[in-house]
Short mmCIF file of C-alpha atoms and ligand atoms in Angstrom, two decimals:
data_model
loop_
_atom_site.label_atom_id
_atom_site.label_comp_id
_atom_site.label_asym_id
_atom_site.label_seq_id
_atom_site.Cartn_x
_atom_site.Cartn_y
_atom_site.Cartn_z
CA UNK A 1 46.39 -23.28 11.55
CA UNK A 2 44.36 -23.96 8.28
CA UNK A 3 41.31 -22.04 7.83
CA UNK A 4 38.51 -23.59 6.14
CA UNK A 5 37.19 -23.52 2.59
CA UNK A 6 33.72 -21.89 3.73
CA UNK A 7 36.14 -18.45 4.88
CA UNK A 8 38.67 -19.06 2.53
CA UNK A 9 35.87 -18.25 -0.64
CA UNK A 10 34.79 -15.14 0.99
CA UNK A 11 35.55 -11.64 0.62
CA UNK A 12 35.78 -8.98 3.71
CA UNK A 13 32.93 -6.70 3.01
CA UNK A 14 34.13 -3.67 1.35
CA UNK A 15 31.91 -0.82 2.78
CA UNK A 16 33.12 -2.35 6.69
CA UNK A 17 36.80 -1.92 5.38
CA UNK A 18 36.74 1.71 3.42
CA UNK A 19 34.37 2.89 6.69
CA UNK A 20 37.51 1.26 8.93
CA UNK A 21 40.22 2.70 6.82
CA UNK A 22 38.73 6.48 6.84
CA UNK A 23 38.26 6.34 10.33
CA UNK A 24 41.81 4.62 10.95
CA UNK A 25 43.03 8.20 9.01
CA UNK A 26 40.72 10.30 11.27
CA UNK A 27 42.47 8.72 14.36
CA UNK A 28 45.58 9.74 12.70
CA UNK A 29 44.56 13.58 12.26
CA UNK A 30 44.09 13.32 9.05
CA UNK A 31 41.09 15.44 8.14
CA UNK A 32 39.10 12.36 6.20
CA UNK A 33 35.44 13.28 4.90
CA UNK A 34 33.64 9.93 4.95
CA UNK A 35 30.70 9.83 2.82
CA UNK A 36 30.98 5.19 2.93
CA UNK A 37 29.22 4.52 6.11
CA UNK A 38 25.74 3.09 5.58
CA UNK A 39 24.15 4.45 8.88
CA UNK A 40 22.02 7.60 9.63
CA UNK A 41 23.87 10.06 11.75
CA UNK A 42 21.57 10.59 13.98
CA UNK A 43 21.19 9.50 17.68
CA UNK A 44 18.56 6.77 18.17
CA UNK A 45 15.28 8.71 19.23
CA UNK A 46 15.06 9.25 22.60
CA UNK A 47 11.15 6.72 23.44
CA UNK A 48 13.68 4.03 22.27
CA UNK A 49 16.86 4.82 24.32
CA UNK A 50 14.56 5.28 27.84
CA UNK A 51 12.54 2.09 26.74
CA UNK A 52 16.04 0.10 26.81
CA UNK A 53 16.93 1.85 29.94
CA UNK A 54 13.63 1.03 31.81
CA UNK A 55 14.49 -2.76 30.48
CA UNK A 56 17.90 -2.78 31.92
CA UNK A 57 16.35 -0.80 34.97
CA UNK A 58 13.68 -4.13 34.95
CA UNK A 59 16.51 -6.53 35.04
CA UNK A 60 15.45 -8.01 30.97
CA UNK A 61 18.85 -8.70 30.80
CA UNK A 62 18.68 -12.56 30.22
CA UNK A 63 18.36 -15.27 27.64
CA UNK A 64 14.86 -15.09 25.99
CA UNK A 65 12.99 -17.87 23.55
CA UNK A 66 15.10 -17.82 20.36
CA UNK A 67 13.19 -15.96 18.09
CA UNK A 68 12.55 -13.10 19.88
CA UNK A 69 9.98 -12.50 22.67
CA UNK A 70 6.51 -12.77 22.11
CA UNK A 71 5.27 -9.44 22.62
CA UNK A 72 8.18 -8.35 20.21
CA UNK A 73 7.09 -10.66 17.62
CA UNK A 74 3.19 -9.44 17.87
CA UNK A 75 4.24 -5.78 17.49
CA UNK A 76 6.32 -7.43 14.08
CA UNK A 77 3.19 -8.92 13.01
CA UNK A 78 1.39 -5.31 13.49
CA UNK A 79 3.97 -3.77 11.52
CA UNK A 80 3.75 -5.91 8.58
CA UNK A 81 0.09 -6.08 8.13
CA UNK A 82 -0.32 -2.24 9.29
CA UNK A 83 2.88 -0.73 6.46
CA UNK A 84 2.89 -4.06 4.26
CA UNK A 85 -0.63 -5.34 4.16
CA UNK A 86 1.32 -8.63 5.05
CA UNK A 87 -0.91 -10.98 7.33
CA UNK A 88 1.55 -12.98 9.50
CA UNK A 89 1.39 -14.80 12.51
CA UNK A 90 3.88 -13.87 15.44
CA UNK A 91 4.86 -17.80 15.15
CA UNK A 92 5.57 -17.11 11.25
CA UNK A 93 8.61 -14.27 12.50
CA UNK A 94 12.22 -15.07 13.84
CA UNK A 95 13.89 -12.20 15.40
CA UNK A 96 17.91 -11.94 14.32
CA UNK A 97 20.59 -9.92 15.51
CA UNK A 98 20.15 -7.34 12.57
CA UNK A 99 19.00 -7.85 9.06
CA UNK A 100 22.05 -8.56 8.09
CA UNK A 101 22.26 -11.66 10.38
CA UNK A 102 18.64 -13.00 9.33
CA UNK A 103 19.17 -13.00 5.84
CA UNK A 104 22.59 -15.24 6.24
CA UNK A 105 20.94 -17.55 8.45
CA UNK A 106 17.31 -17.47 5.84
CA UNK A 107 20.22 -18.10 2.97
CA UNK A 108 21.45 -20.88 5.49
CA UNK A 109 18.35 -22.01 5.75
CA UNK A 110 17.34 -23.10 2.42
CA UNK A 111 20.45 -23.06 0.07
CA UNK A 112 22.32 -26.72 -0.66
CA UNK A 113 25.60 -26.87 -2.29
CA UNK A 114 25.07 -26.40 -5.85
CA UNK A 115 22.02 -24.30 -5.28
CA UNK A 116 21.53 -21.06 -7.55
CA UNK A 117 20.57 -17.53 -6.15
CA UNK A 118 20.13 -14.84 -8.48
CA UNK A 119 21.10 -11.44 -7.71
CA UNK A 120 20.93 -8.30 -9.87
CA UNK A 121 23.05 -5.76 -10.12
CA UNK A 122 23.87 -3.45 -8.45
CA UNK A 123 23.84 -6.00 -4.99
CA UNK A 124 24.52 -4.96 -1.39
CA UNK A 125 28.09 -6.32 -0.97
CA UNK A 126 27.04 -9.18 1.31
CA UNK A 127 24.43 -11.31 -0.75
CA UNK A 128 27.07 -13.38 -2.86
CA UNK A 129 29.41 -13.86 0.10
CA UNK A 130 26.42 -14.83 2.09
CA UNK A 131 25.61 -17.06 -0.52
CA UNK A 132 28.98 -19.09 -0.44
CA UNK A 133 29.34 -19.08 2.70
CA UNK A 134 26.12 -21.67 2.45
CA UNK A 135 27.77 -23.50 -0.19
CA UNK A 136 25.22 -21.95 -3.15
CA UNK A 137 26.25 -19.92 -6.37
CA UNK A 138 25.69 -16.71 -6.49
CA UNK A 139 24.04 -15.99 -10.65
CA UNK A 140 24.75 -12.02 -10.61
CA UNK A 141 22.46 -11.03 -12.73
CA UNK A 142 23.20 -7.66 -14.76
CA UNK A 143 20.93 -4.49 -14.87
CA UNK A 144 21.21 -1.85 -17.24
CA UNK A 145 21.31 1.71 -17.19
CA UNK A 146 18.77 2.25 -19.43
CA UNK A 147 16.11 0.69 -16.48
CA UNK A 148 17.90 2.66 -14.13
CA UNK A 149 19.60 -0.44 -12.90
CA UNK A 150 16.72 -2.36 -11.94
CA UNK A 151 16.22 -6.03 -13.49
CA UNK A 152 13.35 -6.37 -15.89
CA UNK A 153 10.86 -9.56 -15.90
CA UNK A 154 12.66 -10.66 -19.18
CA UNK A 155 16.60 -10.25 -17.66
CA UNK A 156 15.29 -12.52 -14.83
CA UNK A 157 13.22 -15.26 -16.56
CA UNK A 158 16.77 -15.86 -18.78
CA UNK A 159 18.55 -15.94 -15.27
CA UNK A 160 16.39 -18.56 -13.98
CA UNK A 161 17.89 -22.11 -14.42
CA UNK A 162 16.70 -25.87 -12.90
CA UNK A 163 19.11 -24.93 -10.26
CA UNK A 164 17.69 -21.80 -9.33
CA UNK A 165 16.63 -21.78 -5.33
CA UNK A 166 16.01 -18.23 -4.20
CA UNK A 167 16.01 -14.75 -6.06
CA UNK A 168 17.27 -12.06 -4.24
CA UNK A 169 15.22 -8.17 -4.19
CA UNK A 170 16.03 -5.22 -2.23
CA UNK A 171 14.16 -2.45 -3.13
CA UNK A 172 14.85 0.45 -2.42
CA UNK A 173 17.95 -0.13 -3.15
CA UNK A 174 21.26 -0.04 -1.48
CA UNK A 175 23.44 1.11 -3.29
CA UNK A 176 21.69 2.18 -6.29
CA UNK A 177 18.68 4.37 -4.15
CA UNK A 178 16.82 2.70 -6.67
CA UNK A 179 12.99 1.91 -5.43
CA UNK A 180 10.89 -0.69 -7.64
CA UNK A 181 7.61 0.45 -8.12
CA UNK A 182 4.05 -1.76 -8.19
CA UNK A 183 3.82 -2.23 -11.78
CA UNK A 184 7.37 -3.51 -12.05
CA UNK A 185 7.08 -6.09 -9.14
CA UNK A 186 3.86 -7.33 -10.60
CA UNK A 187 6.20 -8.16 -13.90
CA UNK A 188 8.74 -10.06 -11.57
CA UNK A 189 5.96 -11.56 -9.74
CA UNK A 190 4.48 -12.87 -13.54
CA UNK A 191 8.04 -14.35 -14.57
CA UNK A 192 8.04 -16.22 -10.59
CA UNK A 193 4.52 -16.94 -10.08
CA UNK A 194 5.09 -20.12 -13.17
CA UNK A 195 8.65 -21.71 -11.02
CA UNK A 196 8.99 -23.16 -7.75
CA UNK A 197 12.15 -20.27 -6.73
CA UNK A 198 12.25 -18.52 -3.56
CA UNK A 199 11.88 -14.88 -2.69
CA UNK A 200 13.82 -12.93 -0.09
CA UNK A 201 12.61 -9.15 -0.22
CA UNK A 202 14.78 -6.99 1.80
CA UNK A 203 13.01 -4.21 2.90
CA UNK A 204 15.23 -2.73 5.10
CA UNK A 205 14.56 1.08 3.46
CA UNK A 206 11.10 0.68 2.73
CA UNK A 207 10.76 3.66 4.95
CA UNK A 208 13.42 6.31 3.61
CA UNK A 209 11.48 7.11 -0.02
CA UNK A 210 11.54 10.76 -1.34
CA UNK A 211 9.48 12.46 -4.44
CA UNK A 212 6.59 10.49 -3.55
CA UNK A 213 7.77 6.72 -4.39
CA UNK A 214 6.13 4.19 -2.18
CA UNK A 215 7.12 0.92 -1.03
CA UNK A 216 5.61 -2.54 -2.06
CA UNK A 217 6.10 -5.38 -0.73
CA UNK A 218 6.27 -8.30 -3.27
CA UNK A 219 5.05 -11.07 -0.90
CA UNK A 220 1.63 -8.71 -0.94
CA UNK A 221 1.12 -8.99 -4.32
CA UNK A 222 0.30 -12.48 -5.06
CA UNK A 223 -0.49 -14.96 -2.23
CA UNK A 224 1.54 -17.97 -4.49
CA UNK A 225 4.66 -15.65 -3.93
CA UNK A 226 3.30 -14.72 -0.21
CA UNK A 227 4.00 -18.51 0.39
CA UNK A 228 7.06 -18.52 -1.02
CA UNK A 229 8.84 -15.11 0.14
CA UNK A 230 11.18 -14.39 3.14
CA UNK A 231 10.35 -10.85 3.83
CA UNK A 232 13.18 -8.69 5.59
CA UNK A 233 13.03 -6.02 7.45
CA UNK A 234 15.11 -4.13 10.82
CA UNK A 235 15.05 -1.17 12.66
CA UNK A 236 19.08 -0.05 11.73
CA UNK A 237 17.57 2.13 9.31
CA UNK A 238 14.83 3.67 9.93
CA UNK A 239 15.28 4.18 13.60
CA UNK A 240 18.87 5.05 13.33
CA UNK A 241 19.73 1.40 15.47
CA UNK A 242 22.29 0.04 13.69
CA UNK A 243 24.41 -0.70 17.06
CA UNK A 244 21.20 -2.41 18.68
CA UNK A 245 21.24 -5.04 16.37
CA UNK A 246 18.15 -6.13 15.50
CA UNK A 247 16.34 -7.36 12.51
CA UNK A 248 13.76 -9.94 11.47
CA UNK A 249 12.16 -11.73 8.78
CA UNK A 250 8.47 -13.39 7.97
CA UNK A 251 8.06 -16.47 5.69
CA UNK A 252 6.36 -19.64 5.46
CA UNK A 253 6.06 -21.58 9.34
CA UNK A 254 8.61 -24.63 8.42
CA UNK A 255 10.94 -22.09 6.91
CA UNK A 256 11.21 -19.75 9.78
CA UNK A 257 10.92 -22.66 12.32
CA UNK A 258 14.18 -24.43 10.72
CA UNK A 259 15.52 -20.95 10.73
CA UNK A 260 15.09 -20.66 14.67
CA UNK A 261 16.74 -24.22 15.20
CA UNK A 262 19.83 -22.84 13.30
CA UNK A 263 19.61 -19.64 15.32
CA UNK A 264 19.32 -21.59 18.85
CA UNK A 265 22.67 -23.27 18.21
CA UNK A 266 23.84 -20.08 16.82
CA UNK A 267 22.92 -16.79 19.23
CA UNK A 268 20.80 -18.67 21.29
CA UNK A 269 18.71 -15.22 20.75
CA UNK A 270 19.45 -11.67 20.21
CA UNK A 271 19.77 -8.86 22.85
CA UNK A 272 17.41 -8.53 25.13
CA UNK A 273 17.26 -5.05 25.93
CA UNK A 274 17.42 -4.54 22.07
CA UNK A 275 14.36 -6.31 21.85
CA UNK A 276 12.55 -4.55 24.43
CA UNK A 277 13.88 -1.09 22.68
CA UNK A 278 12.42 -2.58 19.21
CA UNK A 279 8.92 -2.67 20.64
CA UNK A 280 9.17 0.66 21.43
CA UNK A 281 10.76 1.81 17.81
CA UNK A 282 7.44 -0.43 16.07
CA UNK A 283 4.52 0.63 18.42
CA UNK A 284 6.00 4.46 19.64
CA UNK A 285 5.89 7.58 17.84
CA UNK A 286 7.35 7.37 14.34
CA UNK A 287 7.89 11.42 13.98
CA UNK A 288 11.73 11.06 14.64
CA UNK A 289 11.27 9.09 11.14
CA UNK A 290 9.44 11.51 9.31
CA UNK A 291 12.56 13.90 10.64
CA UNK A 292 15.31 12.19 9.20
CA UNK A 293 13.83 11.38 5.76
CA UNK A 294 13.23 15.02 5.64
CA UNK A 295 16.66 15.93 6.42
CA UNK A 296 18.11 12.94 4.03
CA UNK A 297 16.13 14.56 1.40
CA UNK A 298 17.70 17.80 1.44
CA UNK A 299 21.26 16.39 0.95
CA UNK A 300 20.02 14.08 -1.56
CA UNK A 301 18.94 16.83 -3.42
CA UNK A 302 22.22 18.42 -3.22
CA UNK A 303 24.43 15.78 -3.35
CA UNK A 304 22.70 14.37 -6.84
CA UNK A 305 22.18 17.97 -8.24
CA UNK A 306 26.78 18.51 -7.96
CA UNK A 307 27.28 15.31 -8.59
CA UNK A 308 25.59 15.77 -12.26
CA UNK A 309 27.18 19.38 -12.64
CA UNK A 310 31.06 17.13 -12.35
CA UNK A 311 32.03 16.53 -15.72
CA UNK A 312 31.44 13.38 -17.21
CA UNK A 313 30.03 12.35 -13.88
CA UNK A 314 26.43 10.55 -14.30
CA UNK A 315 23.98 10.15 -11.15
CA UNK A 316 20.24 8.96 -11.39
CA UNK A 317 18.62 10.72 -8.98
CA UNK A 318 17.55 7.85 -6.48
CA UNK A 319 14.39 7.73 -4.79
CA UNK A 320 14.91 5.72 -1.80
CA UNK A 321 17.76 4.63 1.08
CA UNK A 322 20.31 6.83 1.55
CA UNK A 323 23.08 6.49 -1.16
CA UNK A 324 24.03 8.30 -4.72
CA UNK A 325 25.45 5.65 -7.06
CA UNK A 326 26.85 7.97 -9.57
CA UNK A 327 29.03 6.75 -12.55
CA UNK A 328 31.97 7.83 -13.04
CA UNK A 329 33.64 5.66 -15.73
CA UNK A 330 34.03 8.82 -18.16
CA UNK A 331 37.15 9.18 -15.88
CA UNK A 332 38.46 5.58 -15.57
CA UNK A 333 41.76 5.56 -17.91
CA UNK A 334 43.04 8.67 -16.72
CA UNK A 335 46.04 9.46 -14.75
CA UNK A 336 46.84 10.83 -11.36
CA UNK A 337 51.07 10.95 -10.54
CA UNK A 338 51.82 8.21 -13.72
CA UNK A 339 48.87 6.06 -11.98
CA UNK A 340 46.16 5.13 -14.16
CA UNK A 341 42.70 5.09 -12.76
CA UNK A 342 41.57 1.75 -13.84
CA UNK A 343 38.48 1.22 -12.20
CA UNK A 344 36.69 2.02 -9.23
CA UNK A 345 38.88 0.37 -6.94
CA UNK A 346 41.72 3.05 -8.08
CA UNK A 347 39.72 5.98 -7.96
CA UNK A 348 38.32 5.31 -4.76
CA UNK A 349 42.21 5.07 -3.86
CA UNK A 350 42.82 8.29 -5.01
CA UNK A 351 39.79 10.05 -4.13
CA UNK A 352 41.02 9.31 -0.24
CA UNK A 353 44.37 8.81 -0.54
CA UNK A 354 44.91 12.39 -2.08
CA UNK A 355 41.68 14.16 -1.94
CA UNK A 356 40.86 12.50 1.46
CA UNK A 357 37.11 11.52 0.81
CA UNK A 358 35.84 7.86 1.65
CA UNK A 359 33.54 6.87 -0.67
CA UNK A 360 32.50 3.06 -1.74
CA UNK A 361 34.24 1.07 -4.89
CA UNK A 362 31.10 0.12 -7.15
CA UNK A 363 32.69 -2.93 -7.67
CA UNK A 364 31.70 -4.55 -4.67
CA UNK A 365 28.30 -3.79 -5.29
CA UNK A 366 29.16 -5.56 -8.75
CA UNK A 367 29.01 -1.97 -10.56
CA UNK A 368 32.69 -0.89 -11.26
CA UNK A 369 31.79 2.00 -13.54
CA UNK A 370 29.97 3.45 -9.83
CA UNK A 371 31.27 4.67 -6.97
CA UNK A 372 28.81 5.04 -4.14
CA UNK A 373 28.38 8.30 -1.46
CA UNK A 374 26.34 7.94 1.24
CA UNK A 375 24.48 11.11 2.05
CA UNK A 376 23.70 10.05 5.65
CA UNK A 377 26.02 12.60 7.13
CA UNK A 378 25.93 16.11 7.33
CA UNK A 379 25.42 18.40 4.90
CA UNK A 380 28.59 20.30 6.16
CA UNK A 381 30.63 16.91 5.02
CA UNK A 382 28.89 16.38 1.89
CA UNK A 383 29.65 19.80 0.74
CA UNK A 384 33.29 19.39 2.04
CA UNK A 385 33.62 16.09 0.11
CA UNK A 386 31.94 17.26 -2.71
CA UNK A 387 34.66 20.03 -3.62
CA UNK A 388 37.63 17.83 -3.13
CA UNK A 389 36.04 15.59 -5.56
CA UNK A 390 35.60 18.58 -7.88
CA UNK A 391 39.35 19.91 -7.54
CA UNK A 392 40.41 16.23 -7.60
CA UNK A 393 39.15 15.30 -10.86
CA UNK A 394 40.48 18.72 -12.06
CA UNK A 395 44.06 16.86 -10.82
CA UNK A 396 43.85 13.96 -13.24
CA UNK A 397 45.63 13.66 -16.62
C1 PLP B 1 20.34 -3.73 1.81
C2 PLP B 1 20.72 -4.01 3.22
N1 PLP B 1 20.22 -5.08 3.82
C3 PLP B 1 20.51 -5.38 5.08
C4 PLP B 1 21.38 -4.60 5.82
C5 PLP B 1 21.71 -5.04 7.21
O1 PLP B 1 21.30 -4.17 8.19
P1 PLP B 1 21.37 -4.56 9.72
O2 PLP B 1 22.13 -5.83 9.85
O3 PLP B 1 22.05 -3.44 10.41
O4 PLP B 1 19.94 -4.73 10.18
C6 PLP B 1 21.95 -3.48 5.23
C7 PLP B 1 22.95 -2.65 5.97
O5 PLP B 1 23.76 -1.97 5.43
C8 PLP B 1 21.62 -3.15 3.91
O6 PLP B 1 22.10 -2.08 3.30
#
């Protein structure tokens, strides 16, 4: 059998295959620290478990309208104009089976062969891939350290080409932490506010922020770019959901309409007892939230603080999600058993083949001088991973 162009052009996604590999050792006996997975560690709070429960208990366990049931989509609506100042009609919402899933089929949506979507550097692994799988070209568009890897309103205006369809921000940041801040979205807003491009804000981590960043979103800044943004958002996150599968987006009515008559050939509609959970995780108590950022922010601190004390090791401390992107290029070059470390790829090899820590290449983020840790485990396994990385360095030539 052939398999078509569309797969052929795309990559596996490389946080899905270190997380597989580490766990593949685990199941082996191999004592693996895995600091790749980009999930919280917790349990889903327990309103949300006995609100699926009563569903299933309720017999919700059929097909429901496509883009998610109405009283799901009103408590969506709530959200965004209670957390985003976003006004949005339920109507103006599609429900998707995770984030992950709305943003390929928003992509789908409104990107033609040919079609242009910039995305800065650092980039959660999937945008590009998601990009050609709809037949568009990805325009990775490089950030610099010296902005903390976040793109300035000049690096995008000389990104932006006739072709240009949608621009891509996720803020904060996965994997860079990094969190964009009012003043700098009003400069991106400035350089979009004068085209006719696109907007898909993924807001996925607008909730996990530490030292007192807050979240904006860039549709509320300027109602030309309200009518032109998809605005993403789930409940993996910040609920600790990830296996519930649910996410959504907001945008303009045709948009998110064409969006649903993709999705009903597609899912037909995503699960209903996740659905009735999600109404729950939106409307219910939110202190389980305030518990896990609290708990994320501890390790963060600690994780950042011996990541800087490695030497030659670089980390900006982030201020959102739940990942250190450190760099550690100082070490690329070097040599472990006549091997040279030649990028990220190789040191991530090392780092678990011989040290046994997962941790992320940057290079499928599109930052090969980074490797990325994900500090949404315990603190027992960060400090565990964290001193193999210190004797394994030590191990290098
Ligand atoms: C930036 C970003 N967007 C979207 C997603 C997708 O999340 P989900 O499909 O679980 O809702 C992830 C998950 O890793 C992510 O990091």
């Amino acid at each position: 059998m052939i398999i078509s162009k569309c797969v052929s052009r795309i990559e596996e996604s490389i946080t899905l295959a270190t997380t597989a590999k580490a766990k593949a050792m685990k199941a082996q006996g191999i004592d693996v620290v895995g600091l790749s997975a980009g999930e919280p560690d917790f349990d889903t709070p327990e309103n949300i478990k006995q609100a699926a429960i009563k569903a299933i208990n309720e017999g919700f366990t059929k097909y429901t309208p496509t883009p998610g049931i109405p009283e799901l989509r009103k408590a969506i609506a709530a959200k965004f104009k209670r957390d985003n100042g976003l006004e949005y009609k339920p109507e103006e919402i599609i429900v998707g089976c995770g984030a992950k899933h709305s943003i390929l089929i928003a992509i789908m949506t409104l990107v033609d062969e040919g079609d242009e979507v910039i995305i800065p550097t650092p980039y959660w692994v999937s945008y590009p891939e998601m990009v050609k799988i709809a037949g568009g070209t990805p325009v990775i568009l490089e950030t610099s350290a010296r902005n903390n890897l976040k793109v300035t309103a000049e690096e995008l205006k000389k990104s932006i080409t006739p072709k240009t369809k949608i621009f891509i921000l996720n803020s904060p940041s996965n994997p860079s932490g990094m969190v964009y801040s009012r003043e700098e979205l009003l400069a991106l807003v400035k350089v979009l506010k004068d085209t006719n491009i696109n907007i898909i804000s993924d807001e996925i981590y607008e909730k996990i922020l530490y030292d007192g960043a807050e979240h904006h979103s860039i549709a509320s800044l300027d109602p030309q770019i309200f009518s032109r943004t998809i605005t993403v958002n789930g409940v993996s996150k910040t609920y600790s959901m990830t296996g519930w599968r649910i996410g959504y987006c907001a945008g303009p009515l045709e948009v998110i309409k064409a969006m649903g008559k993709l999705q009903s050939q597609e899912i037909s509609n995503p699960c209903s007892i996740s659905q009735a959970a999600t109404i729950e995780a939106l409307n219910g108590p939110q202190d389980s939230v305030k518990m896990m950022v609290k708990a994320f922010d501890e390790r963060r601190r600690y994780l950042v603080d011996r990541l800087n004390a490695l030497q030659g090791v670089k980390c900006v401390r982030p201020s959102g999600a739940f990942y250190a992107f450190p760099d550690f290029s100082a070490h690329y070059g070097r040599k472990w058993n006549g091997k040279v470390i030649t990028g990220s790829v190789a040191m991530c090899e090392f780092l678990l083949d011989e040290m046994k820590v997962a941790v992320v290449p940057g290079v499928g983020f599109g930052a090969d001088n980074h490797l990325r840790l994900s500090y949404a485990t315990s603190m027992q396994a960060i400090t565990k991973a964290l001193d193999r990385i210190e004797e394994g360095l030590k191990k290098l030539s």
